[in-house]
Amino acid sequence: MFQRIGHVQRRVPHSGGASDPIPDNTETHVLPLSHIRPDDPTECHRAHKGLFVGLLLFLATLVALALFYILQRRHSYKSALTLYQINYIVLFAIGIIAVSIALYQIKVLGFRELSEEDAFDDNLLLLGLVAVLFYDLFLLIPAVDAKEEHKKAGAMFVGKAILEMVQALLQVFLILEASRREAGEMGHTISKPGRTIITLLLVLNLAMWIINTFGLKYAENHEIFQLYYTDLAWKIITHLSLPLIIFFRFHSTVCLADIWTNAYRIHRHTEV
């Protein structure tokens, strides 16, 4: 069943009018609908599977976030923190795998010239990346040095920080690479290599943006960091970093949506 997702087809008769019924003995052949308008940026060809998996992860994230708030209100802070960290670690692990696959798949696409608008988006993306790395490094140091009673929480913070840095670095590299790509031939506008994974990453970043916006400042206000940096210093670190981390995930979603639209078209280059 899943192999047929995104492969919409129609039967076209070899002869006869469009309004005439097709006789039983008339030979027909199957044409994918993508052949009709192969460079239409709005059609969802080769994106359905990624969208389906991404929406499942997005819904699971919303459920986990709701349970996190419920456990917090019941003062089950350890359970809430464990749920939050597991959810984050799973999303980052899936993100790393997805980015790696996408990087492999888009390498067959051709290159196009970089516009000033693309360069500005890249600079904003790098600014958000610096904030992610800055925050995760400050997260990593006290988590590694956590005391015995906080070893479990510290280990989860270590895993989360490392996975987030790896995922963010790979994703930025993917966005910088894919934003310079275009369909090198007509076959690429039909096969759309990597579009399924790009769709998955788009929804995945949206899920991470939801977590960062509504859960991050509560989940990571842990005494490990307050004892290591003091309460005031940790508040300064989080208040400097979190807005840019939220921006990074949102801007990554926008950049991936732009890639989803533009990377699978043949752009006409005009000389000025």
PDB file of C-alpha atoms in Angstrom:
ATOM      1  CA  MET A   1       0.000   0.000   0.000  1.00  0.00           C
ATOM      2  CA  PHE A   2       2.730   2.478   1.000  1.00  0.00           C
ATOM      3  CA  GLN A   3       4.569   1.910  -2.281  1.00  0.00           C
ATOM      4  CA  ARG A   4       1.668   3.527  -4.140  1.00  0.00           C
ATOM      5  CA  ILE A   5       1.659   6.715  -2.054  1.00  0.00           C
ATOM      6  CA  GLY A   6       2.551   9.709  -4.197  1.00  0.00           C
ATOM      7  CA  HIS A   7       2.382   7.771  -7.471  1.00  0.00           C
ATOM      8  CA  VAL A   8      -0.941   9.011  -8.827  1.00  0.00           C
ATOM      9  CA  GLN A   9      -1.578   7.789 -12.326  1.00  0.00           C
ATOM     10  CA  ARG A  10      -4.178   8.125 -15.026  1.00  0.00           C
ATOM     11  CA  ARG A  11      -4.929   6.117 -18.131  1.00  0.00           C
ATOM     12  CA  VAL A  12      -4.651   7.844 -21.486  1.00  0.00           C
ATOM     13  CA  PRO A  13      -6.095   6.264 -24.648  1.00  0.00           C
ATOM     14  CA  HIS A  14      -3.984   6.110 -27.778  1.00  0.00           C
ATOM     15  CA  SER A  15      -6.822   7.254 -29.998  1.00  0.00           C
ATOM     16  CA  GLY A  16     -10.303   8.677 -29.823  1.00  0.00           C
ATOM     17  CA  GLY A  17     -11.760  11.856 -28.376  1.00  0.00           C
ATOM     18  CA  ALA A  18     -11.433  12.858 -24.769  1.00  0.00           C
ATOM     19  CA  SER A  19     -15.187  12.590 -24.228  1.00  0.00           C
ATOM     20  CA  ASP A  20     -15.609   9.216 -25.954  1.00  0.00           C
ATOM     21  CA  PRO A  21     -15.816   6.125 -23.771  1.00  0.00           C
ATOM     22  CA  ILE A  22     -12.817   3.830 -23.981  1.00  0.00           C
ATOM     23  CA  PRO A  23     -13.708   0.488 -25.545  1.00  0.00           C
ATOM     24  CA  ASP A  24     -12.540  -2.689 -23.910  1.00  0.00           C
ATOM     25  CA  ASN A  25     -10.225  -3.517 -26.803  1.00  0.00           C
ATOM     26  CA  THR A  26      -8.604  -0.061 -26.913  1.00  0.00           C
ATOM     27  CA  GLU A  27      -4.941  -0.114 -25.958  1.00  0.00           C
ATOM     28  CA  THR A  28      -4.105   2.294 -23.169  1.00  0.00           C
ATOM     29  CA  HIS A  29      -0.922   3.299 -21.442  1.00  0.00           C
ATOM     30  CA  VAL A  30      -0.304   4.778 -18.012  1.00  0.00           C
ATOM     31  CA  LEU A  31       1.228   8.211 -17.535  1.00  0.00           C
ATOM     32  CA  PRO A  32       2.217   9.552 -14.121  1.00  0.00           C
ATOM     33  CA  LEU A  33       0.561  12.877 -13.402  1.00  0.00           C
ATOM     34  CA  SER A  34       4.000  14.322 -12.696  1.00  0.00           C
ATOM     35  CA  HIS A  35       4.628  14.239 -16.458  1.00  0.00           C
ATOM     36  CA  ILE A  36       1.884  16.793 -16.972  1.00  0.00           C
ATOM     37  CA  ARG A  37       3.518  19.616 -15.006  1.00  0.00           C
ATOM     38  CA  PRO A  38       6.865  18.293 -13.814  1.00  0.00           C
ATOM     39  CA  ASP A  39       8.212  21.622 -12.586  1.00  0.00           C
ATOM     40  CA  ASP A  40       5.141  22.831 -10.715  1.00  0.00           C
ATOM     41  CA  PRO A  41       6.516  23.923  -7.298  1.00  0.00           C
ATOM     42  CA  THR A  42       3.168  23.532  -5.546  1.00  0.00           C
ATOM     43  CA  GLU A  43       2.410  19.900  -6.309  1.00  0.00           C
ATOM     44  CA  CYS A  44       3.237  17.340  -3.627  1.00  0.00           C
ATOM     45  CA  HIS A  45       4.727  14.624  -5.784  1.00  0.00           C
ATOM     46  CA  ARG A  46       7.382  12.605  -3.924  1.00  0.00           C
ATOM     47  CA  ALA A  47       6.486  14.248  -0.603  1.00  0.00           C
ATOM     48  CA  HIS A  48       3.605  12.180   0.771  1.00  0.00           C
ATOM     49  CA  LYS A  49       5.607   9.598   2.686  1.00  0.00           C
ATOM     50  CA  GLY A  50       7.779  12.196   4.387  1.00  0.00           C
ATOM     51  CA  LEU A  51       4.728  14.251   5.272  1.00  0.00           C
ATOM     52  CA  PHE A  52       2.961  11.199   6.706  1.00  0.00           C
ATOM     53  CA  VAL A  53       5.905  10.182   8.922  1.00  0.00           C
ATOM     54  CA  GLY A  54       6.561  13.787   9.897  1.00  0.00           C
ATOM     55  CA  LEU A  55       2.977  14.345  10.993  1.00  0.00           C
ATOM     56  CA  LEU A  56       3.100  11.187  13.106  1.00  0.00           C
ATOM     57  CA  LEU A  57       6.215  12.506  14.850  1.00  0.00           C
ATOM     58  CA  PHE A  58       4.619  15.924  15.216  1.00  0.00           C
ATOM     59  CA  LEU A  59       1.524  14.450  16.877  1.00  0.00           C
ATOM     60  CA  ALA A  60       3.694  12.300  19.148  1.00  0.00           C
ATOM     61  CA  THR A  61       5.593  15.447  20.142  1.00  0.00           C
ATOM     62  CA  LEU A  62       2.371  17.265  21.014  1.00  0.00           C
ATOM     63  CA  VAL A  63       1.243  14.318  23.146  1.00  0.00           C
ATOM     64  CA  ALA A  64       4.621  14.181  24.908  1.00  0.00           C
ATOM     65  CA  LEU A  65       4.508  17.930  25.549  1.00  0.00           C
ATOM     66  CA  ALA A  66       1.017  17.660  27.031  1.00  0.00           C
ATOM     67  CA  LEU A  67       2.126  14.789  29.280  1.00  0.00           C
ATOM     68  CA  PHE A  68       5.155  16.843  30.310  1.00  0.00           C
ATOM     69  CA  TYR A  69       2.923  19.648  31.593  1.00  0.00           C
ATOM     70  CA  ILE A  70       0.608  17.167  33.329  1.00  0.00           C
ATOM     71  CA  LEU A  71       3.522  15.519  35.139  1.00  0.00           C
ATOM     72  CA  GLN A  72       4.896  18.909  36.103  1.00  0.00           C
ATOM     73  CA  ARG A  73       1.608  19.949  37.658  1.00  0.00           C
ATOM     74  CA  ARG A  74       1.599  16.717  39.626  1.00  0.00           C
ATOM     75  CA  HIS A  75       5.132  17.561  40.829  1.00  0.00           C
ATOM     76  CA  SER A  76       6.600  14.482  39.112  1.00  0.00           C
ATOM     77  CA  TYR A  77       9.532  16.490  37.867  1.00  0.00           C
ATOM     78  CA  LYS A  78      11.873  13.545  37.280  1.00  0.00           C
ATOM     79  CA  SER A  79       9.302  11.709  35.172  1.00  0.00           C
ATOM     80  CA  ALA A  80       8.534  14.886  33.227  1.00  0.00           C
ATOM     81  CA  LEU A  81      12.226  15.504  32.574  1.00  0.00           C
ATOM     82  CA  THR A  82      12.778  11.904  31.453  1.00  0.00           C
ATOM     83  CA  LEU A  83       9.838  12.104  29.044  1.00  0.00           C
ATOM     84  CA  TYR A  84      11.082  15.409  27.665  1.00  0.00           C
ATOM     85  CA  GLN A  85      14.629  14.159  27.138  1.00  0.00           C
ATOM     86  CA  ILE A  86      13.553  10.893  25.501  1.00  0.00           C
ATOM     87  CA  ASN A  87      11.313  12.795  23.109  1.00  0.00           C
ATOM     88  CA  TYR A  88      14.105  15.191  22.221  1.00  0.00           C
ATOM     89  CA  ILE A  89      16.713  12.445  21.796  1.00  0.00           C
ATOM     90  CA  VAL A  90      14.411  10.473  19.484  1.00  0.00           C
ATOM     91  CA  LEU A  91      13.729  13.546  17.340  1.00  0.00           C
ATOM     92  CA  PHE A  92      17.423  14.379  17.080  1.00  0.00           C
ATOM     93  CA  ALA A  93      18.365  10.798  16.214  1.00  0.00           C
ATOM     94  CA  ILE A  94      15.743  10.695  13.459  1.00  0.00           C
ATOM     95  CA  GLY A  95      16.902  14.119  12.299  1.00  0.00           C
ATOM     96  CA  ILE A  96      20.529  12.994  11.991  1.00  0.00           C
ATOM     97  CA  ILE A  97      19.546   9.932   9.964  1.00  0.00           C
ATOM     98  CA  ALA A  98      17.207  11.967   7.754  1.00  0.00           C
ATOM     99  CA  VAL A  99      19.798  14.675   7.066  1.00  0.00           C
ATOM    100  CA  SER A 100      22.411  12.058   6.159  1.00  0.00           C
ATOM    101  CA  ILE A 101      20.038  10.407   3.690  1.00  0.00           C
ATOM    102  CA  ALA A 102      19.040  13.762   2.192  1.00  0.00           C
ATOM    103  CA  LEU A 103      22.675  14.786   1.690  1.00  0.00           C
ATOM    104  CA  TYR A 104      23.294  11.561  -0.193  1.00  0.00           C
ATOM    105  CA  GLN A 105      20.186  11.898  -2.357  1.00  0.00           C
ATOM    106  CA  ILE A 106      20.503  15.542  -3.431  1.00  0.00           C
ATOM    107  CA  LYS A 107      24.054  15.195  -4.723  1.00  0.00           C
ATOM    108  CA  VAL A 108      22.693  14.269  -8.168  1.00  0.00           C
ATOM    109  CA  LEU A 109      21.068  17.701  -8.558  1.00  0.00           C
ATOM    110  CA  GLY A 110      22.777  20.498 -10.445  1.00  0.00           C
ATOM    111  CA  PHE A 111      24.043  23.810  -9.088  1.00  0.00           C
ATOM    112  CA  ARG A 112      22.555  27.271  -9.474  1.00  0.00           C
ATOM    113  CA  GLU A 113      23.756  30.764  -8.713  1.00  0.00           C
ATOM    114  CA  LEU A 114      23.295  32.109  -5.200  1.00  0.00           C
ATOM    115  CA  SER A 115      21.156  35.233  -4.884  1.00  0.00           C
ATOM    116  CA  GLU A 116      21.571  37.995  -2.303  1.00  0.00           C
ATOM    117  CA  GLU A 117      18.384  36.851  -0.584  1.00  0.00           C
ATOM    118  CA  ASP A 118      19.795  33.335  -0.222  1.00  0.00           C
ATOM    119  CA  ALA A 119      23.022  34.731   1.229  1.00  0.00           C
ATOM    120  CA  PHE A 120      21.060  36.726   3.813  1.00  0.00           C
ATOM    121  CA  ASP A 121      19.087  33.621   4.820  1.00  0.00           C
ATOM    122  CA  ASP A 122      22.346  31.716   5.197  1.00  0.00           C
ATOM    123  CA  ASN A 123      23.728  34.367   7.538  1.00  0.00           C
ATOM    124  CA  LEU A 124      20.607  34.211   9.697  1.00  0.00           C
ATOM    125  CA  LEU A 125      20.873  30.438   9.773  1.00  0.00           C
ATOM    126  CA  LEU A 126      24.499  30.578  10.890  1.00  0.00           C
ATOM    127  CA  LEU A 127      23.559  33.039  13.631  1.00  0.00           C
ATOM    128  CA  GLY A 128      21.032  30.557  14.978  1.00  0.00           C
ATOM    129  CA  LEU A 129      23.573  27.745  14.714  1.00  0.00           C
ATOM    130  CA  VAL A 130      26.043  29.698  16.856  1.00  0.00           C
ATOM    131  CA  ALA A 131      23.346  30.075  19.520  1.00  0.00           C
ATOM    132  CA  VAL A 132      22.608  26.333  19.461  1.00  0.00           C
ATOM    133  CA  LEU A 133      26.284  25.432  19.840  1.00  0.00           C
ATOM    134  CA  PHE A 134      26.790  28.098  22.514  1.00  0.00           C
ATOM    135  CA  TYR A 135      23.873  26.821  24.583  1.00  0.00           C
ATOM    136  CA  ASP A 136      24.682  23.129  24.193  1.00  0.00           C
ATOM    137  CA  LEU A 137      28.291  23.630  25.234  1.00  0.00           C
ATOM    138  CA  PHE A 138      27.134  25.375  28.400  1.00  0.00           C
ATOM    139  CA  LEU A 139      24.672  22.509  28.854  1.00  0.00           C
ATOM    140  CA  LEU A 140      27.281  19.825  28.286  1.00  0.00           C
ATOM    141  CA  ILE A 141      29.969  20.891  30.761  1.00  0.00           C
ATOM    142  CA  PRO A 142      27.937  20.711  34.009  1.00  0.00           C
ATOM    143  CA  ALA A 143      26.043  17.641  32.772  1.00  0.00           C
ATOM    144  CA  VAL A 144      29.325  15.740  32.361  1.00  0.00           C
ATOM    145  CA  ASP A 145      30.438  16.902  35.802  1.00  0.00           C
ATOM    146  CA  ALA A 146      27.117  16.071  37.504  1.00  0.00           C
ATOM    147  CA  LYS A 147      27.155  14.667  41.014  1.00  0.00           C
ATOM    148  CA  GLU A 148      26.146  11.106  41.825  1.00  0.00           C
ATOM    149  CA  GLU A 149      22.518  11.928  42.659  1.00  0.00           C
ATOM    150  CA  HIS A 150      22.121  13.638  39.276  1.00  0.00           C
ATOM    151  CA  LYS A 151      24.036  11.134  37.147  1.00  0.00           C
ATOM    152  CA  LYS A 152      20.978   9.875  35.272  1.00  0.00           C
ATOM    153  CA  ALA A 153      19.718  13.358  34.437  1.00  0.00           C
ATOM    154  CA  GLY A 154      23.250  14.433  33.567  1.00  0.00           C
ATOM    155  CA  ALA A 155      23.696  11.516  31.164  1.00  0.00           C
ATOM    156  CA  MET A 156      20.462  12.412  29.379  1.00  0.00           C
ATOM    157  CA  PHE A 157      21.501  16.053  29.107  1.00  0.00           C
ATOM    158  CA  VAL A 158      24.854  14.939  27.667  1.00  0.00           C
ATOM    159  CA  GLY A 159      23.131  12.794  25.048  1.00  0.00           C
ATOM    160  CA  LYS A 160      20.696  15.559  24.189  1.00  0.00           C
ATOM    161  CA  ALA A 161      23.416  18.197  23.853  1.00  0.00           C
ATOM    162  CA  ILE A 162      25.687  16.057  21.660  1.00  0.00           C
ATOM    163  CA  LEU A 163      22.862  14.916  19.384  1.00  0.00           C
ATOM    164  CA  GLU A 164      21.538  18.455  19.029  1.00  0.00           C
ATOM    165  CA  MET A 165      24.937  19.834  18.034  1.00  0.00           C
ATOM    166  CA  VAL A 166      25.496  17.069  15.490  1.00  0.00           C
ATOM    167  CA  GLN A 167      21.996  17.413  14.058  1.00  0.00           C
ATOM    168  CA  ALA A 168      22.186  21.200  13.844  1.00  0.00           C
ATOM    169  CA  LEU A 169      25.587  21.143  12.115  1.00  0.00           C
ATOM    170  CA  LEU A 170      24.506  18.518   9.588  1.00  0.00           C
ATOM    171  CA  GLN A 171      21.222  20.271   8.932  1.00  0.00           C
ATOM    172  CA  VAL A 172      22.872  23.636   8.307  1.00  0.00           C
ATOM    173  CA  PHE A 173      25.259  21.949   5.893  1.00  0.00           C
ATOM    174  CA  LEU A 174      22.281  20.343   4.142  1.00  0.00           C
ATOM    175  CA  ILE A 175      20.420  23.649   3.855  1.00  0.00           C
ATOM    176  CA  LEU A 176      23.497  25.477   2.558  1.00  0.00           C
ATOM    177  CA  GLU A 177      24.076  22.707   0.032  1.00  0.00           C
ATOM    178  CA  ALA A 178      20.477  22.163  -1.080  1.00  0.00           C
ATOM    179  CA  SER A 179      19.717  25.883  -1.414  1.00  0.00           C
ATOM    180  CA  ARG A 180      22.344  26.001  -4.177  1.00  0.00           C
ATOM    181  CA  ARG A 181      20.861  23.054  -6.041  1.00  0.00           C
ATOM    182  CA  GLU A 182      18.368  22.802  -8.866  1.00  0.00           C
ATOM    183  CA  ALA A 183      17.080  20.129 -11.205  1.00  0.00           C
ATOM    184  CA  GLY A 184      19.911  19.458 -13.616  1.00  0.00           C
ATOM    185  CA  GLU A 185      17.717  17.632 -16.105  1.00  0.00           C
ATOM    186  CA  MET A 186      14.055  16.961 -16.757  1.00  0.00           C
ATOM    187  CA  GLY A 187      14.282  13.603 -15.012  1.00  0.00           C
ATOM    188  CA  HIS A 188      15.071  15.338 -11.719  1.00  0.00           C
ATOM    189  CA  THR A 189      11.822  17.320 -11.899  1.00  0.00           C
ATOM    190  CA  ILE A 190       9.997  13.997 -12.019  1.00  0.00           C
ATOM    191  CA  SER A 191      12.006  11.816  -9.618  1.00  0.00           C
ATOM    192  CA  LYS A 192      12.670  14.692  -7.157  1.00  0.00           C
ATOM    193  CA  PRO A 193      15.558  13.030  -5.286  1.00  0.00           C
ATOM    194  CA  GLY A 194      15.504  13.777  -1.569  1.00  0.00           C
ATOM    195  CA  ARG A 195      12.144  15.538  -1.499  1.00  0.00           C
ATOM    196  CA  THR A 196      10.566  12.959   0.803  1.00  0.00           C
ATOM    197  CA  ILE A 197      13.315  13.469   3.383  1.00  0.00           C
ATOM    198  CA  ILE A 198      13.191  17.259   2.995  1.00  0.00           C
ATOM    199  CA  THR A 199       9.474  17.099   3.802  1.00  0.00           C
ATOM    200  CA  LEU A 200      10.165  14.968   6.868  1.00  0.00           C
ATOM    201  CA  LEU A 201      12.842  17.395   8.084  1.00  0.00           C
ATOM    202  CA  LEU A 202      10.523  20.343   7.544  1.00  0.00           C
ATOM    203  CA  VAL A 203       7.862  18.887   9.841  1.00  0.00           C
ATOM    204  CA  LEU A 204      10.527  17.637  12.262  1.00  0.00           C
ATOM    205  CA  ASN A 205      11.936  21.143  12.705  1.00  0.00           C
ATOM    206  CA  LEU A 206       8.438  22.432  13.266  1.00  0.00           C
ATOM    207  CA  ALA A 207       8.035  19.879  16.064  1.00  0.00           C
ATOM    208  CA  MET A 208      11.363  20.955  17.584  1.00  0.00           C
ATOM    209  CA  TRP A 209      10.250  24.577  17.370  1.00  0.00           C
ATOM    210  CA  ILE A 210       7.107  23.688  19.341  1.00  0.00           C
ATOM    211  CA  ILE A 211       9.186  21.988  22.050  1.00  0.00           C
ATOM    212  CA  ASN A 212      11.665  24.856  22.258  1.00  0.00           C
ATOM    213  CA  THR A 213       8.902  27.425  22.476  1.00  0.00           C
ATOM    214  CA  PHE A 214       6.712  25.779  25.100  1.00  0.00           C
ATOM    215  CA  GLY A 215       8.876  23.338  27.036  1.00  0.00           C
ATOM    216  CA  LEU A 216      12.576  24.106  26.915  1.00  0.00           C
ATOM    217  CA  LYS A 217      12.850  26.774  29.593  1.00  0.00           C
ATOM    218  CA  TYR A 218      10.895  24.629  32.061  1.00  0.00           C
ATOM    219  CA  ALA A 219      12.631  21.328  31.332  1.00  0.00           C
ATOM    220  CA  GLU A 220      16.194  22.605  31.457  1.00  0.00           C
ATOM    221  CA  ASN A 221      15.892  24.767  34.545  1.00  0.00           C
ATOM    222  CA  HIS A 222      17.617  21.977  36.449  1.00  0.00           C
ATOM    223  CA  GLU A 223      19.622  22.350  39.620  1.00  0.00           C
ATOM    224  CA  ILE A 224      22.653  20.783  37.898  1.00  0.00           C
ATOM    225  CA  PHE A 225      23.149  24.027  36.009  1.00  0.00           C
ATOM    226  CA  GLN A 226      22.072  26.329  38.815  1.00  0.00           C
ATOM    227  CA  LEU A 227      24.619  24.771  41.166  1.00  0.00           C
ATOM    228  CA  TYR A 228      27.388  24.860  38.574  1.00  0.00           C
ATOM    229  CA  TYR A 229      26.850  28.376  37.175  1.00  0.00           C
ATOM    230  CA  THR A 230      24.748  29.965  39.964  1.00  0.00           C
ATOM    231  CA  ASP A 231      21.105  30.811  39.401  1.00  0.00           C
ATOM    232  CA  LEU A 232      21.739  34.283  37.956  1.00  0.00           C
ATOM    233  CA  ALA A 233      24.398  33.147  35.485  1.00  0.00           C
ATOM    234  CA  TRP A 234      22.217  30.295  34.210  1.00  0.00           C
ATOM    235  CA  LYS A 235      19.291  32.669  33.700  1.00  0.00           C
ATOM    236  CA  ILE A 236      21.523  34.972  31.656  1.00  0.00           C
ATOM    237  CA  ILE A 237      22.747  32.049  29.521  1.00  0.00           C
ATOM    238  CA  THR A 238      19.243  30.763  28.850  1.00  0.00           C
ATOM    239  CA  HIS A 239      17.748  34.188  28.152  1.00  0.00           C
ATOM    240  CA  LEU A 240      20.500  34.932  25.649  1.00  0.00           C
ATOM    241  CA  SER A 241      20.335  31.563  23.904  1.00  0.00           C
ATOM    242  CA  LEU A 242      16.724  30.395  23.868  1.00  0.00           C
ATOM    243  CA  PRO A 243      15.260  33.114  21.607  1.00  0.00           C
ATOM    244  CA  LEU A 244      17.927  32.394  18.985  1.00  0.00           C
ATOM    245  CA  ILE A 245      17.440  28.623  19.315  1.00  0.00           C
ATOM    246  CA  ILE A 246      13.711  29.076  18.737  1.00  0.00           C
ATOM    247  CA  PHE A 247      14.524  31.302  15.769  1.00  0.00           C
ATOM    248  CA  PHE A 248      16.956  28.698  14.412  1.00  0.00           C
ATOM    249  CA  ARG A 249      14.301  25.994  14.277  1.00  0.00           C
ATOM    250  CA  PHE A 250      11.707  28.297  12.752  1.00  0.00           C
ATOM    251  CA  HIS A 251      14.124  29.679  10.169  1.00  0.00           C
ATOM    252  CA  SER A 252      15.299  26.158   9.322  1.00  0.00           C
ATOM    253  CA  THR A 253      11.683  25.250   8.610  1.00  0.00           C
ATOM    254  CA  VAL A 254      11.365  28.245   6.280  1.00  0.00           C
ATOM    255  CA  CYS A 255      14.624  27.410   4.481  1.00  0.00           C
ATOM    256  CA  LEU A 256      13.600  23.778   4.031  1.00  0.00           C
ATOM    257  CA  ALA A 257      10.252  24.906   2.638  1.00  0.00           C
ATOM    258  CA  ASP A 258      12.114  27.100   0.149  1.00  0.00           C
ATOM    259  CA  ILE A 259      14.288  24.139  -0.863  1.00  0.00           C
ATOM    260  CA  TRP A 260      11.178  21.971  -1.170  1.00  0.00           C
ATOM    261  CA  THR A 261       9.785  24.493  -3.644  1.00  0.00           C
ATOM    262  CA  ASN A 262      12.813  25.589  -5.666  1.00  0.00           C
ATOM    263  CA  ALA A 263      15.327  22.742  -5.725  1.00  0.00           C
ATOM    264  CA  TYR A 264      13.302  20.591  -8.116  1.00  0.00           C
ATOM    265  CA  ARG A 265      12.758  23.116 -10.875  1.00  0.00           C
ATOM    266  CA  ILE A 266      14.935  24.016 -13.823  1.00  0.00           C
ATOM    267  CA  HIS A 267      15.688  27.693 -13.336  1.00  0.00           C
ATOM    268  CA  ARG A 268      16.081  29.904 -16.363  1.00  0.00           C
ATOM    269  CA  HIS A 269      19.230  31.995 -16.034  1.00  0.00           C
ATOM    270  CA  THR A 270      19.108  35.320 -17.789  1.00  0.00           C
ATOM    271  CA  GLU A 271      22.095  37.528 -18.450  1.00  0.00           C
ATOM    272  CA  VAL A 272      21.882  41.085 -17.190  1.00  0.00           C
TER     273      VAL A 272
END
